[in-house]
Every structure is written in C-alpha cells, then in structure tokens.
Coordinates of C-alpha atoms in Angstrom, one line a residue:
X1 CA 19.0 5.6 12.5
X2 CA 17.5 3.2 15.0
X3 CA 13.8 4.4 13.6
X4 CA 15.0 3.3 10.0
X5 CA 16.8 0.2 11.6
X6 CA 14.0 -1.0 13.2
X7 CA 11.3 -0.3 10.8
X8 CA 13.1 -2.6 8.4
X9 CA 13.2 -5.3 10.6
X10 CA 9.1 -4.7 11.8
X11 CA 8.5 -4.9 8.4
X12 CA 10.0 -8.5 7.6
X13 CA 8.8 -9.5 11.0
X14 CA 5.5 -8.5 9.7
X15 CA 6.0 -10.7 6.7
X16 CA 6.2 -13.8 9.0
X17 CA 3.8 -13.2 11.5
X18 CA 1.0 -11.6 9.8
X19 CA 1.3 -12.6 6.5
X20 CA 1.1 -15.7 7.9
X21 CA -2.2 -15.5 9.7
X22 CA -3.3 -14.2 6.6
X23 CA -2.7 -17.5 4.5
X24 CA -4.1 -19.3 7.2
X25 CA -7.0 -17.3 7.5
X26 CA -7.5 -17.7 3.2
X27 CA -7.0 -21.1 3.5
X28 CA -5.0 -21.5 0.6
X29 CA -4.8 -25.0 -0.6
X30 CA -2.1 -26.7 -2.9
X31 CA -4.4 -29.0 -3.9
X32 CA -6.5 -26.9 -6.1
X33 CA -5.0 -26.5 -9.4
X34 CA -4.0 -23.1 -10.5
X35 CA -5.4 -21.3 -14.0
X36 CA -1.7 -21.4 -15.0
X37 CA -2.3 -25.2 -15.8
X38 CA -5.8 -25.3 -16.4
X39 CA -6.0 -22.3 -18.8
X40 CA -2.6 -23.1 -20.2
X41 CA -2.5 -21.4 -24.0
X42 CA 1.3 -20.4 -24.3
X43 CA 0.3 -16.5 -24.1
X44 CA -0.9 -15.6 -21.3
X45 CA -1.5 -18.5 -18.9
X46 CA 2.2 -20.2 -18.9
X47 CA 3.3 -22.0 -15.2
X48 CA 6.6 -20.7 -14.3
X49 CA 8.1 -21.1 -10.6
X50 CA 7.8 -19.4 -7.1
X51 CA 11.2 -17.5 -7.4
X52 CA 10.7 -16.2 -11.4
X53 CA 7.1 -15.5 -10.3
X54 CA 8.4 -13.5 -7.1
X55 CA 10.6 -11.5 -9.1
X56 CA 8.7 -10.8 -11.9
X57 CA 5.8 -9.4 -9.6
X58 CA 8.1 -6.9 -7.6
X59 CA 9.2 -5.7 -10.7
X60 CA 5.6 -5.7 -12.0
X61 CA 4.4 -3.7 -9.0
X62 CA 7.7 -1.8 -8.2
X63 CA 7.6 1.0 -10.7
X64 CA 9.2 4.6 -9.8
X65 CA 6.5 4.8 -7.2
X66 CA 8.6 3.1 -3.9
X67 CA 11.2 5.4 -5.4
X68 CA 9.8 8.8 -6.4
X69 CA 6.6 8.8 -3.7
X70 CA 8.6 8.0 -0.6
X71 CA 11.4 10.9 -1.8
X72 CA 8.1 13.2 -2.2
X73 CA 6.8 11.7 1.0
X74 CA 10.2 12.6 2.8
X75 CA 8.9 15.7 2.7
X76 CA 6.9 15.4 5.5
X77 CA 9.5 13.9 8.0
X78 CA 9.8 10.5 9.7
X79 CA 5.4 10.5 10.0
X80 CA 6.5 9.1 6.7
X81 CA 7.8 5.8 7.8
X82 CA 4.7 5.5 9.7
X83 CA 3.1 4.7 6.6
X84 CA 5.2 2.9 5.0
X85 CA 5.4 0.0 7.5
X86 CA 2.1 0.2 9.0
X87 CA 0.9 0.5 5.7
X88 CA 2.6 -1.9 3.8
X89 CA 1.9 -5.0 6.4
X90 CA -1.6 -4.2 7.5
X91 CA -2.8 -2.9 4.4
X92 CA -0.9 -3.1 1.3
X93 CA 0.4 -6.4 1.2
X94 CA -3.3 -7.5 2.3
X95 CA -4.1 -5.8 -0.6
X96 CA -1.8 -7.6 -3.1
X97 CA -2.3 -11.2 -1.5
X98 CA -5.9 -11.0 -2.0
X99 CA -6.0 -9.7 -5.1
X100 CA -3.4 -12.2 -6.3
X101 CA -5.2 -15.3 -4.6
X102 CA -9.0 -14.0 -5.4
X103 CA -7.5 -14.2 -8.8
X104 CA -6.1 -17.1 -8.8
X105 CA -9.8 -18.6 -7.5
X106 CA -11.4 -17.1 -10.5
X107 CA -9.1 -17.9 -13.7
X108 CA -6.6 -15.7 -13.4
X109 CA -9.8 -13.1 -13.6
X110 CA -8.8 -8.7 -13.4
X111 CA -9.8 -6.9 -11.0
X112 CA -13.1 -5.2 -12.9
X113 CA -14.7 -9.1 -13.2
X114 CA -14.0 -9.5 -9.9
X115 CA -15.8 -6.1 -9.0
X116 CA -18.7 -7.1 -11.0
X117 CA -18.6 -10.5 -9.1
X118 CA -18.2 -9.5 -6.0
X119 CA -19.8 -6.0 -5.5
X120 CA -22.4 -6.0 -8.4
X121 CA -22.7 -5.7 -12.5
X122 CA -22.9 -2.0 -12.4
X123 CA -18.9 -1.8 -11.2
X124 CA -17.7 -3.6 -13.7
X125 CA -18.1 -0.7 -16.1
X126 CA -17.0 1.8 -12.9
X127 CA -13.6 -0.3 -12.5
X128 CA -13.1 -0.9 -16.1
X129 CA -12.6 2.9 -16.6
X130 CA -10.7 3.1 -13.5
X131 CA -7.9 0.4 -14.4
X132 CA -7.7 1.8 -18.2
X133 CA -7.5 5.2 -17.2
X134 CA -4.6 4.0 -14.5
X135 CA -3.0 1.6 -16.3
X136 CA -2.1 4.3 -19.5
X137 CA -1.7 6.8 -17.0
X138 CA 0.9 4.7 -15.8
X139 CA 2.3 3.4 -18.9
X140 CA 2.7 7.2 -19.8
X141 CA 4.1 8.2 -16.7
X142 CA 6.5 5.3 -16.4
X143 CA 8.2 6.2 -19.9
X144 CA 9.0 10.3 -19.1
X145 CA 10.2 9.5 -16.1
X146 CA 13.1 6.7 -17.1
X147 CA 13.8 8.8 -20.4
X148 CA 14.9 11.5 -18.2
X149 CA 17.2 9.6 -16.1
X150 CA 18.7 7.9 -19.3
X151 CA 19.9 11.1 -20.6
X152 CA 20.9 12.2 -17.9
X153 CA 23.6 9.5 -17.9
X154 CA 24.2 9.1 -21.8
X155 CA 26.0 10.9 -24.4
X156 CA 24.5 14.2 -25.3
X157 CA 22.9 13.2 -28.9
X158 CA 20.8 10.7 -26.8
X159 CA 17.3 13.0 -26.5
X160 CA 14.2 12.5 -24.7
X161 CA 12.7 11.6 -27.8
X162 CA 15.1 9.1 -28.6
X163 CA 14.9 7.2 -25.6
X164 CA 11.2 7.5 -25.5
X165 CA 10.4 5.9 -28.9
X166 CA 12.8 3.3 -27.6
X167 CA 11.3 2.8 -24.8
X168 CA 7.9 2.5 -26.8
X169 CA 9.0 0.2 -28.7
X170 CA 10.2 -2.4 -26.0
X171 CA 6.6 -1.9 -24.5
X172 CA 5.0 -2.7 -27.3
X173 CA 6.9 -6.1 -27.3
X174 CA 6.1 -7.0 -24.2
X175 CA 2.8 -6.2 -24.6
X176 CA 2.3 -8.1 -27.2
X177 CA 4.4 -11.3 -27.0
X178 CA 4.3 -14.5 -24.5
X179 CA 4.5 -13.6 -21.4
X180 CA 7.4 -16.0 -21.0
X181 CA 9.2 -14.5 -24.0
X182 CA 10.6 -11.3 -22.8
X183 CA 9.1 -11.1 -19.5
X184 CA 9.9 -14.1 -18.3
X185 CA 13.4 -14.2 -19.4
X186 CA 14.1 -10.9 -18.4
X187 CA 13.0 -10.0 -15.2
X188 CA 14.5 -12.0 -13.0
X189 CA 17.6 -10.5 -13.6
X190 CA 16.3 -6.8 -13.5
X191 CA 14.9 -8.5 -10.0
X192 CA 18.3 -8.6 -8.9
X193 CA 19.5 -5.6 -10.0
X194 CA 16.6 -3.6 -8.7
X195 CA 17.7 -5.8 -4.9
X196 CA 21.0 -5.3 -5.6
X197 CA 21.2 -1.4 -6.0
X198 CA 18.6 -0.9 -3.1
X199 CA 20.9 -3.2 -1.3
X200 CA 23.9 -1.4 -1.9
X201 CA 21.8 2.7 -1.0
X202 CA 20.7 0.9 2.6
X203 CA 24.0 -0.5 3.1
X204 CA 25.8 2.9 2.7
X205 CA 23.0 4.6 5.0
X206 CA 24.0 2.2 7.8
X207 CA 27.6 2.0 7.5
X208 CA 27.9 5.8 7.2
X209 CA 26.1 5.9 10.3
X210 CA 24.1 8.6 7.8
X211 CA 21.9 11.4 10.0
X212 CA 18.6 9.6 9.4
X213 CA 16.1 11.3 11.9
X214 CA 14.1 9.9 14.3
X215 CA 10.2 8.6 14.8
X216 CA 8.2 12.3 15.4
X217 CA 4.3 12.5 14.6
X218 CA 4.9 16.2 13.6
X219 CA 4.8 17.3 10.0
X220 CA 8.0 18.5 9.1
X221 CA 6.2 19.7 5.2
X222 CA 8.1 22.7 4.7
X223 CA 5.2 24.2 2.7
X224 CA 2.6 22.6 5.5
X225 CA 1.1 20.6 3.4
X226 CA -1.9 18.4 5.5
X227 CA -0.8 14.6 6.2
X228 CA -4.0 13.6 5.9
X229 CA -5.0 13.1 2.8
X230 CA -2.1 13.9 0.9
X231 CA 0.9 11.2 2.6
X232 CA -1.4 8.6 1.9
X233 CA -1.6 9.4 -2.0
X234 CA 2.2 10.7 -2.1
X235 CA 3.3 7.2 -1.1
X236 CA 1.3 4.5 -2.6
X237 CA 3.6 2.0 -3.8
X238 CA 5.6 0.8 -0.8
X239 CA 2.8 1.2 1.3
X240 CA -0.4 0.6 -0.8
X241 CA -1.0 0.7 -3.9
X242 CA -4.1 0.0 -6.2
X243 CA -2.0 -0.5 -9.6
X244 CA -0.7 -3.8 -7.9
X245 CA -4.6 -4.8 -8.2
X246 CA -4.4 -4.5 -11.8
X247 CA -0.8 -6.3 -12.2
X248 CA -1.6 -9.8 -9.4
X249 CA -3.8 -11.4 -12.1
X250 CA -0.7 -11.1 -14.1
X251 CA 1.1 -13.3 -11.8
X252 CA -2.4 -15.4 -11.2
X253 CA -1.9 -16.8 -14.6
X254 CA 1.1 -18.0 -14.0
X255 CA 1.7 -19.2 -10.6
X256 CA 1.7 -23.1 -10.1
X257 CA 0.3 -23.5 -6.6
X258 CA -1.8 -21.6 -4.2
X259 CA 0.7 -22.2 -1.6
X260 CA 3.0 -19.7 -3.3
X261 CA 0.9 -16.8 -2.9
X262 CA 2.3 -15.7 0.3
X263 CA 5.5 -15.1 -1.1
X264 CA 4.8 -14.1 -4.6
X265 CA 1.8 -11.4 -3.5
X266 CA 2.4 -10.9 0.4
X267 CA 6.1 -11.1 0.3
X268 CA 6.9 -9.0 -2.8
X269 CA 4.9 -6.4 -1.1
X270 CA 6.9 -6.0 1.7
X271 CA 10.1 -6.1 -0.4
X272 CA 8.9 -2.9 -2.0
X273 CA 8.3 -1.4 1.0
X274 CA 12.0 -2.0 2.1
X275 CA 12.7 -0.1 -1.1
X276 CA 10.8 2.9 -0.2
X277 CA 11.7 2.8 3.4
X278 CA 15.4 3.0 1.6
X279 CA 15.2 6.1 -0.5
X280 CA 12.3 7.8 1.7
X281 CA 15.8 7.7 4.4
X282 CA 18.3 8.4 1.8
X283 CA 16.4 11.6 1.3
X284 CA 15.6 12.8 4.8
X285 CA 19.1 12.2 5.5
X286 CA 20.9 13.9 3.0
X287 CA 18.7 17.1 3.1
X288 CA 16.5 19.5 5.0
X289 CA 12.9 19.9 4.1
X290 CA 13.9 23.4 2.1
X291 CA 16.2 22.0 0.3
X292 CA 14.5 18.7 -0.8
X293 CA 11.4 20.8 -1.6
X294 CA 13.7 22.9 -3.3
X295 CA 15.6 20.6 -5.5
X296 CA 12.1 19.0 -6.4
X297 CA 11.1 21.8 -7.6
X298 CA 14.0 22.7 -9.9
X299 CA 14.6 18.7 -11.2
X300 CA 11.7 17.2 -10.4
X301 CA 12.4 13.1 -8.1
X302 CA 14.7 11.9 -10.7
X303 CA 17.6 15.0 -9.6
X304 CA 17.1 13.7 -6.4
X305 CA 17.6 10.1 -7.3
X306 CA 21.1 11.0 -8.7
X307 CA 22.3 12.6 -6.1
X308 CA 21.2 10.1 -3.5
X309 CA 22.9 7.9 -5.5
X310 CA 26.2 9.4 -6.3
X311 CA 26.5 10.6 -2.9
X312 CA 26.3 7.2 -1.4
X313 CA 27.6 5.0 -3.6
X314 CA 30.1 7.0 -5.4
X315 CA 30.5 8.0 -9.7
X316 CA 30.5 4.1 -10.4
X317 CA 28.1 2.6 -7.7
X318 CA 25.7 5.7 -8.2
X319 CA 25.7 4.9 -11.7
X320 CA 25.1 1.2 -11.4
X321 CA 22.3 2.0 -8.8
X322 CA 20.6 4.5 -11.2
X323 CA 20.8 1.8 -13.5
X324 CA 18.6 -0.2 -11.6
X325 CA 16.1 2.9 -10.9
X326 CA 15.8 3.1 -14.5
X327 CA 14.8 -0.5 -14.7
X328 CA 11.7 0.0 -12.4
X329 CA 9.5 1.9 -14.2
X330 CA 10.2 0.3 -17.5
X331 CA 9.6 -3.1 -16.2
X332 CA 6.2 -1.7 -14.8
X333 CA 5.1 0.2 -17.6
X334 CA 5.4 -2.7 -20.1
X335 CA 3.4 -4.7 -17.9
X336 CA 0.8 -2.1 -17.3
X337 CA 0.3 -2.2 -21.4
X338 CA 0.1 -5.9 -21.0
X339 CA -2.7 -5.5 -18.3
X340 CA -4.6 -3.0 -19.7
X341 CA -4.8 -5.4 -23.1
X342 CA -5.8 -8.2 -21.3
X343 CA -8.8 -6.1 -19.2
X344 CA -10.0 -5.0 -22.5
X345 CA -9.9 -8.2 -23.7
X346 CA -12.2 -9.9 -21.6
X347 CA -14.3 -6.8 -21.3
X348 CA -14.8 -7.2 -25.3
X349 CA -14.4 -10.8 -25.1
X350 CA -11.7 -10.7 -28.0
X351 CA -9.6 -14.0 -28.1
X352 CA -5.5 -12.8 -27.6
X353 CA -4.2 -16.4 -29.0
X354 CA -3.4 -14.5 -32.8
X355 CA -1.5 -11.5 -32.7
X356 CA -3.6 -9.9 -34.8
X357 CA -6.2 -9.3 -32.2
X358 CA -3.5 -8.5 -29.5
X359 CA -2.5 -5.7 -31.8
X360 CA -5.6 -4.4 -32.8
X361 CA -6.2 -3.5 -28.8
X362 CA -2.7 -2.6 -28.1
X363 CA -1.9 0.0 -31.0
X364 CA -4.6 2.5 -29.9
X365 CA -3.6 2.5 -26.4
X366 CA 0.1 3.4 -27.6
X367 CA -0.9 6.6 -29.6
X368 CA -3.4 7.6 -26.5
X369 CA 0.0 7.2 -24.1
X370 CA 2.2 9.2 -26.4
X371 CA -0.1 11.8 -27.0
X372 CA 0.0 12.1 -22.7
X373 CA 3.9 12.0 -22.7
X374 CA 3.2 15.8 -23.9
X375 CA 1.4 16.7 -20.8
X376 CA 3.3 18.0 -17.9
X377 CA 4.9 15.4 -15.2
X378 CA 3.1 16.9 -12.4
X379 CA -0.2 17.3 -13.7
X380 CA 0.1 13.3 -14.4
X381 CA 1.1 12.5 -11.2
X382 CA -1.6 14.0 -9.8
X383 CA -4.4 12.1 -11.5
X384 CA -2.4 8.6 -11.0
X385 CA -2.2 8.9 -7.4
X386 CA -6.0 9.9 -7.1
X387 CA -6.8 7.0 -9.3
X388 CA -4.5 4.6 -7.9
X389 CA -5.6 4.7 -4.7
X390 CA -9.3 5.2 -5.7
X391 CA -8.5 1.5 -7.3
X392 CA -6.7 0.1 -4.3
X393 CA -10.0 1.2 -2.2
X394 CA -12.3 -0.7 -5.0
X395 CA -10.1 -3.4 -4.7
X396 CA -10.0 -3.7 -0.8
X397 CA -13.9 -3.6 -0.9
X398 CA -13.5 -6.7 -3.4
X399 CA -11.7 -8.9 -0.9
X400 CA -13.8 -7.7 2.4
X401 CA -16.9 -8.9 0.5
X402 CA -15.3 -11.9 -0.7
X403 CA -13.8 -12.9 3.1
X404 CA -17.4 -12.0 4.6
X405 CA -19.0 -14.2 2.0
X406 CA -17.1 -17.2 2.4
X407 CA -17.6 -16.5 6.3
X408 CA -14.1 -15.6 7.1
X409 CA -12.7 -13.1 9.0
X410 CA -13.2 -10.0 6.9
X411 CA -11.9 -7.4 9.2
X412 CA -8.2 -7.5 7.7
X413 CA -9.7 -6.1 4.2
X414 CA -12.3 -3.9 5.2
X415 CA -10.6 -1.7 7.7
X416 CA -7.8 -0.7 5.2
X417 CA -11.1 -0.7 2.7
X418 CA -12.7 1.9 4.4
X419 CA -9.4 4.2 5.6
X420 CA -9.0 4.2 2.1
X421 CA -12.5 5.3 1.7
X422 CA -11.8 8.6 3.6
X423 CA -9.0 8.8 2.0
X424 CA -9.6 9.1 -1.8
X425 CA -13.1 10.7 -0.8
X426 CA -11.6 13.4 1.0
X427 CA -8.8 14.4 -1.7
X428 CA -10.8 14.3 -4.8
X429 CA -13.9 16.5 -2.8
X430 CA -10.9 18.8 -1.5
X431 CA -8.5 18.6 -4.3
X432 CA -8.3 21.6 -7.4
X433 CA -8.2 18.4 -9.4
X434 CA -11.5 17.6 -8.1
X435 CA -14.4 19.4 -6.5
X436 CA -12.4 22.1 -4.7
X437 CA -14.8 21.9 -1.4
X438 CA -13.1 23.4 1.9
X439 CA -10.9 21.2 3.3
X440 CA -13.3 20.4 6.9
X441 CA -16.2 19.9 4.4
X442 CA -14.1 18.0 2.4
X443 CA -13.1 15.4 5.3
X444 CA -16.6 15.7 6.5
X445 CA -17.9 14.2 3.0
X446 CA -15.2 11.6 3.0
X447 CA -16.6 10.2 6.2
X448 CA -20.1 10.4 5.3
X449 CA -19.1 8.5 2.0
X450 CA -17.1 5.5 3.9
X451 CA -19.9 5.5 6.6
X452 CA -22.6 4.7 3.6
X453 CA -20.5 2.4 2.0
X454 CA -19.7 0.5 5.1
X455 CA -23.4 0.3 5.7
X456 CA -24.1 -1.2 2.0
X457 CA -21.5 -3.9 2.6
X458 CA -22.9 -5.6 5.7
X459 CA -26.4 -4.5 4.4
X460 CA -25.7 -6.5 1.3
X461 CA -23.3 -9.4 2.6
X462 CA -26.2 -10.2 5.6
X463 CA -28.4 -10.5 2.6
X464 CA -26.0 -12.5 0.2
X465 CA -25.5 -15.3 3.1
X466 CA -29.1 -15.6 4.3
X467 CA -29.9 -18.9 3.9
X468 CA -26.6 -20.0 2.7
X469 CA -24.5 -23.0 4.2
X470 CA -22.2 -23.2 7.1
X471 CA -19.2 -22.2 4.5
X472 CA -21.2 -19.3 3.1
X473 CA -21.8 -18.1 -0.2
X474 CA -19.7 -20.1 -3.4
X475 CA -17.4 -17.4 -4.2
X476 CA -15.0 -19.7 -5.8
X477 CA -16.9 -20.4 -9.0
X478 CA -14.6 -19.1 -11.4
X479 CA -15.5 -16.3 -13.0
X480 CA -16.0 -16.9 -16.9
X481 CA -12.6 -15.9 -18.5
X482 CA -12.7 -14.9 -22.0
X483 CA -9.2 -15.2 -22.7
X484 CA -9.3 -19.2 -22.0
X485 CA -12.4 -19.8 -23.5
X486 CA -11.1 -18.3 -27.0
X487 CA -10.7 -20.9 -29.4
X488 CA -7.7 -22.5 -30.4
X489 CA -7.2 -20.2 -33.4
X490 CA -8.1 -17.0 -32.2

C-alpha cells in the first residue's frame, strides 16, 4: 500500500515540478495566437476552453490501454509501477506536451507533417503508414473490446454484433461531424465519469487497506516473461504512448492559448497514469500471478475488469464503474477515426469543409476496421503495441530535433527518444511478429539501431544550425495546413 500511496502522490508532484520546467523550458507564450482562432472553419479548428479541452484529451488518449495494459502489466509485479510513474512524468507526458505544443506552432499540423518537417521528406510517407495503420488498428481494437463488456452487462438478445454495428455507427458520427457537435458536448461528461469510477476503484483500494504489494525490481511474470522489452509495450498508455501523438493535434485545433498546454497535454497525461496506477493495483491485489495469468487467459482483460470492479465497489458501484470502462475506448476510437481522416486529408490535400469529402475518406476506413473486428483480440494487440510505441519513438525524435534546433535543451526528448529506440528495435527484431532473431542478438540490434540514430540526429542538427542565429533554426514557421487552406466551399 504505501508503494501505491506514494507513487500517486510522485506522480502529481511530478506534474508540478517537472512539467513545469518543461513549459518554462518551451517557452510557451500566450501571446501567440493559437490555429483554433486563426484556422477557425466550424469543423475542425473550433476554440473551446482549458477544462472541455482537458477533458476531451484524456478521454481522447485514455482508451482501454491505462486499463487493459497495466492489468496485463500486473503480471509482472510492482516493477510495474516503475514504469508507470517514471514513465509517465519523464517520458510520456513529455511526449504529449510536445506533441500538443509543436502542433499548436505549426497549424494544428499531425504528427507525419511534423516528421517530414522536422526529420526529413522521406518520413512523411514512413509515419503516414505508421499513424493509419495505428489509428484503424485502434479504432478496431477499441470497438471488440467495449462490445464485450456491454454484453456482458445487458440482456441476453444484446449480441456482439449488435453492439458493434452500434458502436460503428456512433463512430462514424463523430468522425464525421464538427468537432464541437458530439465531441464537444459529450465528453466532458464521460470525463467525469471516467474520474469518477477510477475515483471510486482507488478509494476502495485504500479504505480496504487492500493487500497491494510492495516496490521489488524482481519479475514476478508467472510465465517469465523478460521485462525488457515486453513491460514497456504491455503498458503504453499510462506510461507512454505513441497514439496520443496522433490524438494532441486534435486538441491543437482547438485550444485558445499556449498557456494551456501544460494542463491540457502534460496534465492529462499524468491523470491517465493515475488510472493505470489504479487498476495495475486493483489487480495485483486481488490476485496472484497464476491466477491473473489464468483468468486472462480464459476471459481475456475485460473478465478481469468486472471483477475488480464488482469486488470493490459492489453489484451497483461495479456496474457504474464498468460503465465508465466502457466509455474509454469508445471515446478513443471515435477519435482515432477522426484522426486518421484528417491525416489523410492533408496527406491528399482534400478540403473536409463539405461532408462529402469527409465521407468519401471515412467510409473506406470503416469497411477496412470491420473486416479486422474478425481477427483475433490477441493477435491485434500485438501489432498495436509494436506500432504504438514504434510511433511514440518517431514522435520523441520529432520534439528532440525540434528543442535542439530552436537551441533548447533537448535532453528531456531525446533520452526517452532513444530508450524507446531500443525498445521497439529490440521487440520487433526478437518478436514471432517480427524477425524472430535470438533474444541477445535481438537487444544487440536494438542498440546498434539507437546508437546510429543518435549519431544522425546531432550529425544532422550540428549541420541544420550552422550558421544560424543565436535562437537557432525557425522551426516555428507553420507548416502548410491543408485543411485551412481549403476553400470556403470545399
């Protein structure tokens, strides 16, 4: 209890010290106005306020994954907590506030014209394929896994298929309509139920005095699974994760003033990790490794989630706290449609103002997502985390060469860049999934990969700011965004 107790409170500590120094250190500036009033078109770009903003982000970038990984990730023991804090404050809410604020320096630009900016033409393409293929991953993965839940607490005529063309058609709504329409309107109170029923899970931990177990740096796995890679891709949301790149822009369009990045982006981040410091708890405490492997096996995180929740909240509460579960990954996979339209968008340069030409980009990537719904849970999984964090990495590398070429301290962004690195390098050279190398050649490669990456950045930043003022390179020349520069009628 006192590991749990205390990580909590390191974590909104972390909040006020660090993320902090790293607004200082950006140098965010009120003064500047945001793309959400000079690319206003109704759609996309529409100001809305810190707190509605702040709420709609964590719901953006909450999904099932500070729910699901961190139960996963219990698996290994407290080592898991570890992550989650260290994580969450030194890398992925650096992560999230740079993306968010980068963003907002360039239009409201995604994370692929940023790439191209920032690290070269030739990534563009790389990261384009990267954020589609994460973004419908996503989408897919973040309808099977509420349509389970939802039966599991409706009538018994309610099928999976039911609830899942349901579900698809709410995305396909909020994919397609102002973002202040549905969206807007909506999410702050799934916000609150989201806070409320994580609220209500920690609450019960503490007052129960529940058997959480203590710090230890040995990997309690009962199937001795490595740490290294696999925690770091088991947990991504609530400690990093690179599908928040790919939702900040989102949130870029809308914001009013720079000087609300820190809690929108930075903050937001840090509430998610409270989440998953929540359930990862919730499940070491109410089972052994066995049987948590063991009930994953047979039901998969969502048998887990009911439990958990039932067990510490009661038939009612437990209900009600499902409830919000459920809301999570619906509230991220609409969004992840919505992002995915707008990326291909300005790749294409297609104008969203008529709904014609939102639709003609949207409707493919529905039939592509529920053709995937067939594919097994697992196997999804899989691929997302590899290509989550893959994109977290790219988009660490993004704000590293964006700090070093505005002659700020890049250090914050290019340590987590390269850990990352290793990382993703290691898994996908190790992983069946990927090249299926021996696990010492595997980490061997991942190293090798990071070092020659880390060499190419100061190679090419040294290069980039010879000759260039006191401030550095002008990395705040907006990108061009294609959305804003449609015409009226479009």
């Amino acid at each position: 209890m006192v590991t749990f107790v205390l990580s909590l409170v390191i974590l909104v500590v972390g909040y006020f010290t660090y993320g902090a120094w790293i607004e200082r250190m950006f140098h965010a500036r009120d003064e500047r106005p945001t793309p959400a009033l000079t690319h206003a078109d109704g759609v996309d770009y529409v100001p809305m306020g810190a707190g509605r903003n702040s709420l709609i982000q964590l719901l953006n970038i909450a999904g099932v994954g500070p729910i699901f990984g961190p139960i996963m990730g219990a698996l290994y023991g407290p080592v898991a907590f570890l992550w989650i804090v260290f994580g969450a404050i030194f890398a992925g809410a650096v992560h999230d506030y740079l993306t968010g604020m980068i963003s907002i320096r360039n239009g409201g630009a995604h994370l692929p014209a940023l790439a191209e900016k920032y690290l070269g033409k030739a990534l563009r393409h790389v990261v384009n394929g990267f954020a589609l293929l994460l973004l419908v991953l996503v989408g897919t993965v973040f309808v099977t896994a509420p349509a389970g839940l939802i039966v599991g607490i409706t009538p018994e005529w309610v099928t999976v298929g039911v609830v899942t063309v349901a579900i698809f058609i709410y995305y396909i709504l909020a994919t397609l309509l102002p973002v202040d329409q549905i969206i807007g309107r909506l999410y702050p109170a799934f916000g609150l139920m989201l806070l409320i029923s994580a609220v209500g899970i920690g609450g019960s931990l503490i007052l129960r005095g529940a058997p959480i177990p203590e710090l230890t740096l040995q990997n309690l796995h009962p199937d001795n699974v490595p740490i290294f890679p696999l925690l770091f891709l088991t947990i991504s949301c609530g400690a990093l994760s690179g599908f928040h790149a790919t939702q900040s822009p989102i949130i870029s369009r809308t914001t009013q003033r720079e000087g609300q990045g820190r809690t929108i982006f930075y903050g937001m981040m840090i509430t998610e990790a409270v989440i998953a410091m929540i359930w990862a708890a919730a499940a070491m405490s109410l089972f052994d490794g066995q049987s948590l492997s063991a009930l994953l096996k047979d039901g998969g995180p969502a048998a887990v989630v009911s439990q958990v929740a039932t067990t510490t909240l009661g038939a009612v509460g437990g209900t009600l706290a499902i409830i919000g579960v459920i809301v999570l990954p619906i509230t991220s996979g609409d969004t992840a449609f919505r992002s995915a339209r707008m990326i291909i968008a300005d790749y294409l340069k297609i104008g969203q103002k008529a709904i014609g030409k939102r639709l003609m980009i949207a409707l493919p990537m529905f039939v592509i997502a529920a053709a995937l719904t067939q594919v097994d849970f697992n196997i999804l999984w899989r691929y997302f985390s590899w290509a989550n964090q893959s994109t977290a990495m790219i988009a660490l590398w993004v704000g590293a060469m964006y700090l070093a070429l505005s002659r700020k301290n890049f250090w914050p962004a290019l340590l987590p860049a390269m850990f990352m690195t290793a990382v993703t390098s290691t898994y996908i050279l190790n992983a069946p999934i990927g090249f299926g190398l021996e696990r010492t050649l595997s980490i061997a490669g991942g190293l090798l990969i990071t070092a020659l990456l880390t060499g190419a950045f100061f190679t090419g930043t040294r290069r980039q700011l010879a000759g260039s003022g006191p401030e550095g390179v002008p990395v705040d020349e907006p990108v061009p965004t294609r959305l804003a520069r449609a015409p009226a009628g479009d």
